Amino acid sequence: MAAEKLEAPASVSIEIFEKYDEELSQECHNIIAALPSESDWFSVQLYRYQGFWYQKRLIQPILNCQKHFQAHDTDIFIATPLKCGTTWLKALTFTIINRKKYNLNPNLDTTQTNAPHPLLTANPHVLVPNLEFDLYFNTNNPDLSSFPSPRLLSSHLPYASLPEPAKQSRCKMVFLCRNPKDVFVSFWHFTNRLRPDIQEFNTIEYLFEKFCRGVNYFGPFWDHVLGYYKESLERPEKIMFLKYEELKSEPVRVLKDLGKFLGYGFSEEEENGNVIDDILRLCSFENLKNLEVNKSEKLPAGVENKTYFRRGEVGDWKNFLTIDMMKQIDAITEEKFGKHDLKF
Ligand code: PAP
């Protein structure tokens, strides 16, 4: 197993991972009391709600958005399990939709007609807020009326647990998933970067066992993917199903498809010009990772932006998983996805 030096923790205070009991509604208390639970990698309890695992702090926001979120037909949702490329897809989608407003290539800004691109000064997670972590985290029913149309929103929730209006409306969803072995390795590093100073590093074996049993945030990973996959087959006009690997290997084709799916298709002139290349360059791992905002700033919740940019490669699992681990994940993937002809 290759020894990548584990990075020092991002100095997140443990408080942001806990929702104090007194802030929970009575309904939430009652629900949590009846849920199966086990401890996570922060030694905080995880709870299995509607078939998926969450920290206690997320149950109340999930209830809030399930109860209060009202969809617009023009909304666009980015839906992902953790560590599948959310940050990248947020950057790309934001940029596709707003490509006429902002300057896509700072080196070619001869006209100065467009404003500087927001990605140069804001992390993609700030530009595309998440329902359960951002919007409904501290507020039961936030006022979203000032959001410009189309509202660009995101969620890590499994399809079955999304607010009903999001499912019933004609809003569009782009779902991105990734090879589970790379997801696991990315997640393992993420937990260690976030761990509080007082906590030991999580061993890969410890987290692997939980991941394979489905006991990780928004997991089981495989069930999460299947929920969106099946729905995307039923309603291809509503849900676009993407893989991180195809975004890596065929970025131009995927971007064209994505633009078309969202109703922001590229014109012939744009396709023949530099627009698609400019978008890909602006949103590339190298570019985003090296922006000052992503090197030195934090999200409002306290997580350092740099935590979201590690290696950005396909197949990094080979550097960390043993043969046995590989076989174990592959067997689960085959069992869960094989009959659906879903391959990674
Ligand atoms: P999240 O679920 O916490 O929001 P998410 O953005 O989905 O995280 O996943 C982070 C992964 O995407 C990291 O993968 P790695 O650990 O295997 O390196 C991160 O490096 C990768 N990533 C972030 N931005 C980009 C990008 N612009 N292009 C490609 N990969 C990216």
mmCIF file of C-alpha atoms and ligand atoms in Angstrom:
data_model
loop_
_atom_site.group_PDB
_atom_site.id
_atom_site.type_symbol
_atom_site.label_atom_id
_atom_site.label_comp_id
_atom_site.label_asym_id
_atom_site.label_seq_id
_atom_site.Cartn_x
_atom_site.Cartn_y
_atom_site.Cartn_z
ATOM 1 C CA MET A 1 0.000 0.000 0.000
ATOM 2 C CA ALA A 2 1.496 3.358 -0.956
ATOM 3 C CA ALA A 3 2.177 5.604 1.958
ATOM 4 C CA GLU A 4 0.690 9.005 1.267
ATOM 5 C CA LYS A 5 1.416 11.277 4.165
ATOM 6 C CA LEU A 6 -1.846 11.978 5.903
ATOM 7 C CA GLU A 7 -2.466 15.689 6.082
ATOM 8 C CA ALA A 8 -2.802 17.476 9.344
ATOM 9 C CA PRO A 9 -6.407 18.005 10.400
ATOM 10 C CA ALA A 10 -8.145 21.090 9.105
ATOM 11 C CA SER A 11 -8.671 22.279 12.685
ATOM 12 C CA VAL A 12 -12.428 22.091 12.622
ATOM 13 C CA SER A 13 -13.950 22.508 15.998
ATOM 14 C CA ILE A 14 -16.017 19.519 17.072
ATOM 15 C CA GLU A 15 -18.964 21.797 17.910
ATOM 16 C CA ILE A 16 -19.909 22.235 14.266
ATOM 17 C CA PHE A 17 -20.492 18.509 14.043
ATOM 18 C CA GLU A 18 -22.922 18.439 16.874
ATOM 19 C CA LYS A 19 -26.418 19.755 17.026
ATOM 20 C CA TYR A 20 -27.207 20.372 20.626
ATOM 21 C CA ASP A 21 -30.141 18.422 21.915
ATOM 22 C CA GLU A 22 -32.008 21.467 23.143
ATOM 23 C CA GLU A 23 -32.172 22.883 19.598
ATOM 24 C CA LEU A 24 -34.058 19.846 18.301
ATOM 25 C CA SER A 25 -37.830 19.886 18.007
ATOM 26 C CA GLN A 26 -39.822 17.415 20.085
ATOM 27 C CA GLU A 27 -40.796 15.648 16.859
ATOM 28 C CA CYS A 28 -37.123 15.247 15.990
ATOM 29 C CA HIS A 29 -36.322 13.924 19.478
ATOM 30 C CA ASN A 30 -39.079 11.348 19.140
ATOM 31 C CA ILE A 31 -37.930 10.242 15.708
ATOM 32 C CA ILE A 32 -34.287 9.950 16.770
ATOM 33 C CA ALA A 33 -35.187 7.987 19.895
ATOM 34 C CA ALA A 34 -36.662 5.231 17.738
ATOM 35 C CA LEU A 35 -33.823 5.005 15.178
ATOM 36 C CA PRO A 36 -31.099 2.348 15.010
ATOM 37 C CA SER A 37 -27.709 3.912 15.721
ATOM 38 C CA GLU A 38 -23.993 3.253 15.975
ATOM 39 C CA SER A 39 -20.952 5.438 16.471
ATOM 40 C CA ASP A 40 -19.197 7.106 13.541
ATOM 41 C CA TRP A 41 -15.561 8.000 12.998
ATOM 42 C CA PHE A 42 -15.853 11.070 15.271
ATOM 43 C CA SER A 43 -17.239 8.863 18.045
ATOM 44 C CA VAL A 44 -20.503 10.668 17.441
ATOM 45 C CA GLN A 45 -23.642 8.576 16.958
ATOM 46 C CA LEU A 46 -24.934 7.901 13.452
ATOM 47 C CA TYR A 47 -28.657 7.247 13.025
ATOM 48 C CA ARG A 48 -30.398 5.265 10.324
ATOM 49 C CA TYR A 49 -33.268 7.378 9.062
ATOM 50 C CA GLN A 50 -35.404 6.271 6.105
ATOM 51 C CA GLY A 51 -32.798 3.611 5.326
ATOM 52 C CA PHE A 52 -29.691 5.865 5.330
ATOM 53 C CA TRP A 53 -27.129 6.925 7.951
ATOM 54 C CA TYR A 54 -26.732 10.467 9.331
ATOM 55 C CA GLN A 55 -25.276 12.284 12.278
ATOM 56 C CA LYS A 56 -27.916 13.515 14.687
ATOM 57 C CA ARG A 57 -27.267 17.109 13.645
ATOM 58 C CA LEU A 58 -28.644 16.361 10.181
ATOM 59 C CA ILE A 59 -31.974 14.793 11.137
ATOM 60 C CA GLN A 60 -33.573 18.116 12.041
ATOM 61 C CA PRO A 61 -32.491 19.867 8.790
ATOM 62 C CA ILE A 62 -33.734 16.874 6.805
ATOM 63 C CA LEU A 63 -37.120 17.085 8.541
ATOM 64 C CA ASN A 64 -37.139 20.851 7.952
ATOM 65 C CA CYS A 65 -36.587 20.620 4.224
ATOM 66 C CA GLN A 66 -38.913 17.643 3.813
ATOM 67 C CA LYS A 67 -41.638 19.680 5.483
ATOM 68 C CA HIS A 68 -41.055 23.156 4.083
ATOM 69 C CA PHE A 69 -39.134 23.111 0.799
ATOM 70 C CA GLN A 70 -41.207 24.354 -2.142
ATOM 71 C CA ALA A 71 -39.823 23.593 -5.582
ATOM 72 C CA HIS A 72 -39.888 25.762 -8.687
ATOM 73 C CA ASP A 73 -40.108 24.031 -12.045
ATOM 74 C CA THR A 74 -36.984 25.957 -13.033
ATOM 75 C CA ASP A 75 -34.885 24.710 -10.073
ATOM 76 C CA ILE A 76 -31.751 22.765 -10.787
ATOM 77 C CA PHE A 77 -30.523 20.229 -8.233
ATOM 78 C CA ILE A 78 -27.075 18.760 -8.005
ATOM 79 C CA ALA A 79 -27.437 15.440 -6.224
ATOM 80 C CA THR A 80 -24.486 13.359 -5.063
ATOM 81 C CA PRO A 81 -23.393 10.852 -2.469
ATOM 82 C CA LEU A 82 -20.351 12.198 -0.587
ATOM 83 C CA LYS A 83 -16.973 12.485 -2.364
ATOM 84 C CA CYS A 84 -18.243 11.811 -5.882
ATOM 85 C CA GLY A 85 -17.192 15.153 -7.364
ATOM 86 C CA THR A 86 -19.841 17.509 -5.976
ATOM 87 C CA THR A 87 -17.430 20.444 -5.889
ATOM 88 C CA TRP A 88 -16.523 19.966 -9.552
ATOM 89 C CA LEU A 89 -20.104 19.527 -10.728
ATOM 90 C CA LYS A 90 -21.204 22.603 -8.787
ATOM 91 C CA ALA A 91 -18.491 24.664 -10.469
ATOM 92 C CA LEU A 92 -19.370 23.351 -13.929
ATOM 93 C CA THR A 93 -23.128 23.751 -13.583
ATOM 94 C CA PHE A 94 -22.859 27.255 -12.156
ATOM 95 C CA THR A 95 -20.533 28.221 -14.974
ATOM 96 C CA ILE A 96 -22.650 26.711 -17.759
ATOM 97 C CA ILE A 97 -25.769 28.484 -16.578
ATOM 98 C CA ASN A 98 -24.093 31.836 -16.040
ATOM 99 C CA ARG A 99 -21.655 31.714 -18.942
ATOM 100 C CA LYS A 100 -23.014 34.850 -20.619
ATOM 101 C CA LYS A 101 -22.716 36.918 -17.449
ATOM 102 C CA TYR A 102 -19.153 36.331 -16.381
ATOM 103 C CA ASN A 103 -15.756 36.372 -17.944
ATOM 104 C CA LEU A 104 -14.724 32.755 -18.518
ATOM 105 C CA ASN A 105 -11.088 33.398 -19.308
ATOM 106 C CA PRO A 106 -9.231 36.033 -17.284
ATOM 107 C CA ASN A 107 -6.321 35.875 -19.759
ATOM 108 C CA LEU A 108 -8.502 36.888 -22.673
ATOM 109 C CA ASP A 109 -10.500 39.635 -21.072
ATOM 110 C CA THR A 110 -9.973 42.166 -23.819
ATOM 111 C CA THR A 111 -13.489 43.585 -23.811
ATOM 112 C CA GLN A 112 -13.994 43.883 -20.060
ATOM 113 C CA THR A 113 -17.734 43.589 -20.764
ATOM 114 C CA ASN A 114 -18.333 40.726 -18.368
ATOM 115 C CA ALA A 115 -17.882 40.698 -14.620
ATOM 116 C CA PRO A 116 -14.996 38.708 -13.063
ATOM 117 C CA HIS A 117 -16.019 35.103 -12.539
ATOM 118 C CA PRO A 118 -17.381 34.355 -9.017
ATOM 119 C CA LEU A 119 -15.404 31.094 -8.902
ATOM 120 C CA LEU A 120 -12.232 33.166 -8.650
ATOM 121 C CA THR A 121 -13.280 34.410 -5.234
ATOM 122 C CA ALA A 122 -15.828 31.898 -3.925
ATOM 123 C CA ASN A 123 -15.706 28.149 -3.377
ATOM 124 C CA PRO A 124 -18.295 26.212 -5.454
ATOM 125 C CA HIS A 125 -20.063 25.150 -2.241
ATOM 126 C CA VAL A 126 -20.800 28.805 -1.520
ATOM 127 C CA LEU A 127 -22.191 29.409 -5.007
ATOM 128 C CA VAL A 128 -24.449 26.341 -4.891
ATOM 129 C CA PRO A 129 -25.906 25.890 -1.403
ATOM 130 C CA ASN A 130 -26.841 22.509 -0.003
ATOM 131 C CA LEU A 131 -30.358 21.942 1.381
ATOM 132 C CA GLU A 132 -29.524 19.993 4.513
ATOM 133 C CA PHE A 133 -26.103 21.444 5.393
ATOM 134 C CA ASP A 134 -26.668 25.100 4.496
ATOM 135 C CA LEU A 135 -30.236 26.246 3.890
ATOM 136 C CA TYR A 136 -32.230 24.198 6.407
ATOM 137 C CA PHE A 137 -29.465 23.586 8.935
ATOM 138 C CA ASN A 138 -30.236 26.420 11.354
ATOM 139 C CA THR A 139 -33.605 27.571 10.049
ATOM 140 C CA ASN A 140 -36.819 25.567 9.813
ATOM 141 C CA ASN A 141 -38.115 27.427 6.806
ATOM 142 C CA PRO A 142 -35.570 29.783 5.228
ATOM 143 C CA ASP A 143 -36.671 32.511 2.834
ATOM 144 C CA LEU A 144 -35.326 31.495 -0.580
ATOM 145 C CA SER A 145 -37.278 34.152 -2.488
ATOM 146 C CA SER A 146 -34.235 36.285 -3.208
ATOM 147 C CA PHE A 147 -32.479 33.481 -5.087
ATOM 148 C CA PRO A 148 -32.105 34.306 -8.764
ATOM 149 C CA SER A 149 -33.825 31.983 -11.229
ATOM 150 C CA PRO A 150 -32.941 29.274 -11.991
ATOM 151 C CA ARG A 151 -32.197 28.381 -8.389
ATOM 152 C CA LEU A 152 -29.123 26.219 -8.266
ATOM 153 C CA LEU A 153 -29.318 23.918 -5.247
ATOM 154 C CA SER A 154 -27.664 20.757 -4.059
ATOM 155 C CA SER A 155 -28.279 17.823 -1.778
ATOM 156 C CA HIS A 156 -26.553 14.676 -0.593
ATOM 157 C CA LEU A 157 -29.907 13.144 0.319
ATOM 158 C CA PRO A 158 -30.946 9.859 -1.275
ATOM 159 C CA TYR A 159 -33.744 10.182 -3.809
ATOM 160 C CA ALA A 160 -36.397 8.690 -1.537
ATOM 161 C CA SER A 161 -35.686 11.274 1.177
ATOM 162 C CA LEU A 162 -35.739 14.385 -1.021
ATOM 163 C CA PRO A 163 -38.586 16.800 -0.299
ATOM 164 C CA GLU A 164 -41.661 15.642 -2.250
ATOM 165 C CA PRO A 165 -42.057 18.936 -4.181
ATOM 166 C CA ALA A 166 -38.547 18.488 -5.589
ATOM 167 C CA LYS A 167 -39.563 15.063 -6.876
ATOM 168 C CA GLN A 168 -43.005 16.074 -8.109
ATOM 169 C CA SER A 169 -42.070 19.329 -9.848
ATOM 170 C CA ARG A 170 -40.459 19.574 -13.252
ATOM 171 C CA CYS A 171 -37.180 20.769 -11.800
ATOM 172 C CA LYS A 172 -34.057 19.112 -13.170
ATOM 173 C CA MET A 173 -31.602 16.980 -11.222
ATOM 174 C CA VAL A 174 -28.073 16.060 -12.139
ATOM 175 C CA PHE A 175 -26.817 13.068 -10.200
ATOM 176 C CA LEU A 176 -23.095 12.358 -10.071
ATOM 177 C CA CYS A 177 -21.588 9.148 -8.733
ATOM 178 C CA ARG A 178 -18.152 7.549 -8.792
ATOM 179 C CA ASN A 179 -16.337 4.258 -8.475
ATOM 180 C CA PRO A 180 -17.039 3.189 -4.868
ATOM 181 C CA LYS A 181 -13.367 2.332 -4.273
ATOM 182 C CA ASP A 182 -12.315 5.907 -5.077
ATOM 183 C CA VAL A 183 -15.256 7.253 -3.091
ATOM 184 C CA PHE A 184 -14.134 5.294 -0.066
ATOM 185 C CA VAL A 185 -10.492 6.400 -0.331
ATOM 186 C CA SER A 186 -11.534 10.017 -0.811
ATOM 187 C CA PHE A 187 -13.882 9.762 2.174
ATOM 188 C CA TRP A 188 -11.224 8.190 4.393
ATOM 189 C CA HIS A 189 -8.829 11.042 3.682
ATOM 190 C CA PHE A 190 -11.629 13.558 4.199
ATOM 191 C CA THR A 191 -12.416 12.175 7.674
ATOM 192 C CA ASN A 192 -8.796 12.457 8.669
ATOM 193 C CA ARG A 193 -8.480 15.998 7.395
ATOM 194 C CA LEU A 194 -11.561 16.988 9.367
ATOM 195 C CA ARG A 195 -10.750 15.195 12.558
ATOM 196 C CA PRO A 196 -10.376 17.372 15.633
ATOM 197 C CA ASP A 197 -6.853 17.748 17.020
ATOM 198 C CA ILE A 198 -7.700 15.613 19.997
ATOM 199 C CA GLN A 199 -8.664 12.599 17.899
ATOM 200 C CA GLU A 200 -6.424 9.919 16.446
ATOM 201 C CA PHE A 201 -6.357 9.324 12.675
ATOM 202 C CA ASN A 202 -9.011 6.875 11.494
ATOM 203 C CA THR A 203 -7.384 3.716 10.243
ATOM 204 C CA ILE A 204 -8.398 2.634 6.775
ATOM 205 C CA GLU A 205 -9.492 -0.779 8.120
ATOM 206 C CA TYR A 206 -11.807 0.798 10.672
ATOM 207 C CA LEU A 207 -13.577 2.957 8.132
ATOM 208 C CA PHE A 208 -13.584 0.289 5.421
ATOM 209 C CA GLU A 209 -15.578 -2.124 7.523
ATOM 210 C CA LYS A 210 -18.219 0.541 8.136
ATOM 211 C CA PHE A 211 -18.335 1.670 4.506
ATOM 212 C CA CYS A 212 -18.872 -1.904 3.280
ATOM 213 C CA ARG A 213 -21.752 -2.325 5.718
ATOM 214 C CA GLY A 214 -23.205 0.941 4.409
ATOM 215 C CA VAL A 215 -22.644 2.751 7.698
ATOM 216 C CA ASN A 216 -21.291 6.069 6.493
ATOM 217 C CA TYR A 217 -22.780 9.492 5.891
ATOM 218 C CA PHE A 218 -25.707 9.256 3.439
ATOM 219 C CA GLY A 219 -24.866 5.571 2.974
ATOM 220 C CA PRO A 220 -25.241 2.794 2.048
ATOM 221 C CA PHE A 221 -23.445 4.217 -0.991
ATOM 222 C CA TRP A 222 -24.813 1.538 -3.346
ATOM 223 C CA ASP A 223 -28.444 2.094 -2.323
ATOM 224 C CA HIS A 224 -27.955 5.824 -2.718
ATOM 225 C CA VAL A 225 -26.736 5.406 -6.288
ATOM 226 C CA LEU A 226 -29.461 2.920 -7.193
ATOM 227 C CA GLY A 227 -32.218 5.245 -5.992
ATOM 228 C CA TYR A 228 -31.239 7.920 -8.504
ATOM 229 C CA TYR A 229 -30.230 5.444 -11.189
ATOM 230 C CA LYS A 230 -33.631 3.752 -11.274
ATOM 231 C CA GLU A 231 -35.414 7.092 -11.259
ATOM 232 C CA SER A 232 -33.196 8.393 -14.070
ATOM 233 C CA LEU A 233 -34.266 5.429 -16.202
ATOM 234 C CA GLU A 234 -37.927 6.148 -15.456
ATOM 235 C CA ARG A 235 -37.642 9.911 -15.931
ATOM 236 C CA PRO A 236 -34.626 10.736 -18.097
ATOM 237 C CA GLU A 237 -36.003 14.212 -18.776
ATOM 238 C CA LYS A 238 -35.828 14.940 -15.019
ATOM 239 C CA ILE A 239 -32.694 13.167 -13.823
ATOM 240 C CA MET A 240 -29.386 13.069 -15.626
ATOM 241 C CA PHE A 241 -27.173 10.280 -14.298
ATOM 242 C CA LEU A 242 -23.432 10.927 -14.554
ATOM 243 C CA LYS A 243 -20.227 9.268 -13.446
ATOM 244 C CA TYR A 244 -17.095 11.102 -12.309
ATOM 245 C CA GLU A 245 -15.094 8.803 -14.575
ATOM 246 C CA GLU A 246 -16.942 9.863 -17.749
ATOM 247 C CA LEU A 247 -16.579 13.500 -16.785
ATOM 248 C CA LYS A 248 -12.840 12.861 -16.601
ATOM 249 C CA SER A 249 -12.540 10.875 -19.825
ATOM 250 C CA GLU A 250 -15.035 12.715 -22.047
ATOM 251 C CA PRO A 251 -15.443 16.178 -20.549
ATOM 252 C CA VAL A 252 -16.444 17.946 -23.760
ATOM 253 C CA ARG A 253 -19.145 15.406 -24.622
ATOM 254 C CA VAL A 254 -20.507 15.461 -21.049
ATOM 255 C CA LEU A 255 -20.545 19.260 -20.944
ATOM 256 C CA LYS A 256 -22.511 19.438 -24.187
ATOM 257 C CA ASP A 257 -25.009 16.866 -22.875
ATOM 258 C CA LEU A 258 -25.258 18.650 -19.565
ATOM 259 C CA GLY A 259 -25.911 22.030 -21.157
ATOM 260 C CA LYS A 260 -28.618 20.529 -23.347
ATOM 261 C CA PHE A 261 -30.236 18.636 -20.465
ATOM 262 C CA LEU A 262 -30.415 21.792 -18.360
ATOM 263 C CA GLY A 263 -31.898 23.865 -21.167
ATOM 264 C CA TYR A 264 -28.652 25.789 -21.621
ATOM 265 C CA GLY A 265 -27.359 23.993 -24.692
ATOM 266 C CA PHE A 266 -24.272 25.311 -26.465
ATOM 267 C CA SER A 267 -24.799 27.012 -29.820
ATOM 268 C CA GLU A 268 -22.850 25.920 -32.880
ATOM 269 C CA GLU A 269 -20.772 29.059 -32.533
ATOM 270 C CA GLU A 270 -19.983 28.244 -28.908
ATOM 271 C CA GLU A 271 -19.160 24.634 -29.739
ATOM 272 C CA ASN A 272 -16.795 25.741 -32.469
ATOM 273 C CA GLY A 273 -15.206 28.425 -30.323
ATOM 274 C CA ASN A 274 -13.409 28.290 -26.986
ATOM 275 C CA VAL A 275 -16.375 28.408 -24.604
ATOM 276 C CA ILE A 276 -16.410 24.736 -23.601
ATOM 277 C CA ASP A 277 -12.643 24.614 -23.194
ATOM 278 C CA ASP A 278 -12.724 27.806 -21.161
ATOM 279 C CA ILE A 279 -15.378 26.369 -18.830
ATOM 280 C CA LEU A 280 -13.417 23.154 -18.372
ATOM 281 C CA ARG A 281 -10.209 25.060 -17.692
ATOM 282 C CA LEU A 282 -11.850 27.410 -15.209
ATOM 283 C CA CYS A 283 -13.432 24.487 -13.316
ATOM 284 C CA SER A 284 -10.449 22.171 -13.553
ATOM 285 C CA PHE A 285 -8.973 20.627 -10.442
ATOM 286 C CA GLU A 286 -5.655 22.410 -10.951
ATOM 287 C CA ASN A 287 -7.213 25.810 -11.452
ATOM 288 C CA LEU A 288 -9.666 25.636 -8.550
ATOM 289 C CA LYS A 289 -7.186 24.064 -6.143
ATOM 290 C CA ASN A 290 -4.648 26.811 -6.752
ATOM 291 C CA LEU A 291 -6.981 29.769 -6.341
ATOM 292 C CA GLU A 292 -6.230 31.790 -3.241
ATOM 293 C CA VAL A 293 -9.807 31.416 -2.020
ATOM 294 C CA ASN A 294 -9.463 27.630 -2.054
ATOM 295 C CA LYS A 295 -6.022 27.625 -0.504
ATOM 296 C CA SER A 296 -6.643 29.841 2.479
ATOM 297 C CA GLU A 297 -10.350 30.372 3.177
ATOM 298 C CA LYS A 298 -13.035 28.384 4.952
ATOM 299 C CA LEU A 299 -16.701 27.644 4.322
ATOM 300 C CA PRO A 300 -19.146 29.337 6.715
ATOM 301 C CA ALA A 301 -19.415 26.038 8.650
ATOM 302 C CA GLY A 302 -15.676 26.149 9.325
ATOM 303 C CA VAL A 303 -14.377 23.499 6.917
ATOM 304 C CA GLU A 304 -11.296 24.672 5.028
ATOM 305 C CA ASN A 305 -11.863 24.995 1.281
ATOM 306 C CA LYS A 306 -8.666 23.110 0.537
ATOM 307 C CA THR A 307 -10.221 20.007 2.094
ATOM 308 C CA TYR A 308 -12.294 19.595 -1.082
ATOM 309 C CA PHE A 309 -9.275 19.382 -3.393
ATOM 310 C CA ARG A 310 -7.037 16.389 -2.783
ATOM 311 C CA ARG A 311 -5.930 14.498 -5.923
ATOM 312 C CA GLY A 312 -8.891 14.552 -8.277
ATOM 313 C CA GLU A 313 -7.901 11.358 -10.086
ATOM 314 C CA VAL A 314 -9.541 8.162 -11.270
ATOM 315 C CA GLY A 315 -8.154 4.976 -9.698
ATOM 316 C CA ASP A 316 -6.350 6.459 -6.703
ATOM 317 C CA TRP A 317 -7.785 3.529 -4.705
ATOM 318 C CA LYS A 318 -4.957 1.422 -6.109
ATOM 319 C CA ASN A 319 -2.589 3.341 -3.858
ATOM 320 C CA PHE A 320 -4.477 2.540 -0.674
ATOM 321 C CA LEU A 321 -6.625 -0.587 -0.838
ATOM 322 C CA THR A 322 -5.288 -4.096 -0.375
ATOM 323 C CA ILE A 323 -6.255 -6.822 -2.837
ATOM 324 C CA ASP A 324 -8.710 -8.195 -0.271
ATOM 325 C CA MET A 325 -10.335 -4.800 0.182
ATOM 326 C CA MET A 326 -10.620 -4.381 -3.564
ATOM 327 C CA LYS A 327 -12.253 -7.799 -3.895
ATOM 328 C CA GLN A 328 -14.652 -7.059 -1.075
ATOM 329 C CA ILE A 329 -15.900 -3.775 -2.557
ATOM 330 C CA ASP A 330 -16.059 -5.245 -6.049
ATOM 331 C CA ALA A 331 -18.177 -8.131 -4.770
ATOM 332 C CA ILE A 332 -20.654 -5.750 -3.141
ATOM 333 C CA THR A 333 -20.741 -3.614 -6.282
ATOM 334 C CA GLU A 334 -21.411 -6.657 -8.430
ATOM 335 C CA GLU A 335 -24.112 -7.905 -6.102
ATOM 336 C CA LYS A 336 -25.856 -4.522 -5.956
ATOM 337 C CA PHE A 337 -25.244 -3.146 -9.454
ATOM 338 C CA GLY A 338 -24.668 -6.227 -11.605
ATOM 339 C CA LYS A 339 -28.316 -6.897 -12.347
ATOM 340 C CA HIS A 340 -28.778 -3.239 -13.291
ATOM 341 C CA ASP A 341 -25.855 -3.344 -15.694
ATOM 342 C CA LEU A 342 -24.261 -0.469 -13.844
ATOM 343 C CA LYS A 343 -20.489 -0.690 -14.135
ATOM 344 C CA PHE A 344 -17.476 1.240 -12.821
HETATM 345 P P1 PAP B 1 -18.157 16.548 -0.955
HETATM 346 O O1 PAP B 1 -19.011 15.335 -1.150
HETATM 347 O O2 PAP B 1 -17.620 16.652 0.445
HETATM 348 O O3 PAP B 1 -18.792 17.813 -1.441
HETATM 349 P P2 PAP B 1 -16.773 16.129 -3.388
HETATM 350 O O4 PAP B 1 -16.493 17.418 -4.055
HETATM 351 O O5 PAP B 1 -17.934 15.345 -3.871
HETATM 352 O O6 PAP B 1 -16.834 16.321 -1.827
HETATM 353 O O7 PAP B 1 -15.533 15.155 -3.552
HETATM 354 C C1 PAP B 1 -14.231 15.576 -3.413
HETATM 355 C C2 PAP B 1 -13.432 14.823 -4.470
HETATM 356 O O8 PAP B 1 -13.549 15.510 -5.721
HETATM 357 C C3 PAP B 1 -11.966 14.799 -4.123
HETATM 358 O O9 PAP B 1 -11.479 13.576 -4.684
HETATM 359 P P3 PAP B 1 -10.141 12.861 -4.191
HETATM 360 O O10 PAP B 1 -10.210 12.783 -2.693
HETATM 361 O O11 PAP B 1 -10.165 11.518 -4.830
HETATM 362 O O12 PAP B 1 -9.023 13.702 -4.688
HETATM 363 C C4 PAP B 1 -11.463 16.020 -4.874
HETATM 364 O O13 PAP B 1 -10.083 16.030 -5.085
HETATM 365 C C5 PAP B 1 -12.251 15.900 -6.157
HETATM 366 N N1 PAP B 1 -12.362 17.179 -6.875
HETATM 367 C C6 PAP B 1 -12.615 18.398 -6.368
HETATM 368 N N2 PAP B 1 -12.638 19.318 -7.340
HETATM 369 C C7 PAP B 1 -12.381 18.671 -8.500
HETATM 370 C C8 PAP B 1 -12.246 19.089 -9.868
HETATM 371 N N3 PAP B 1 -12.381 20.357 -10.213
HETATM 372 N N4 PAP B 1 -11.985 18.136 -10.790
HETATM 373 C C9 PAP B 1 -11.851 16.843 -10.453
HETATM 374 N N5 PAP B 1 -11.954 16.381 -9.174
HETATM 375 C C10 PAP B 1 -12.219 17.288 -8.216
#
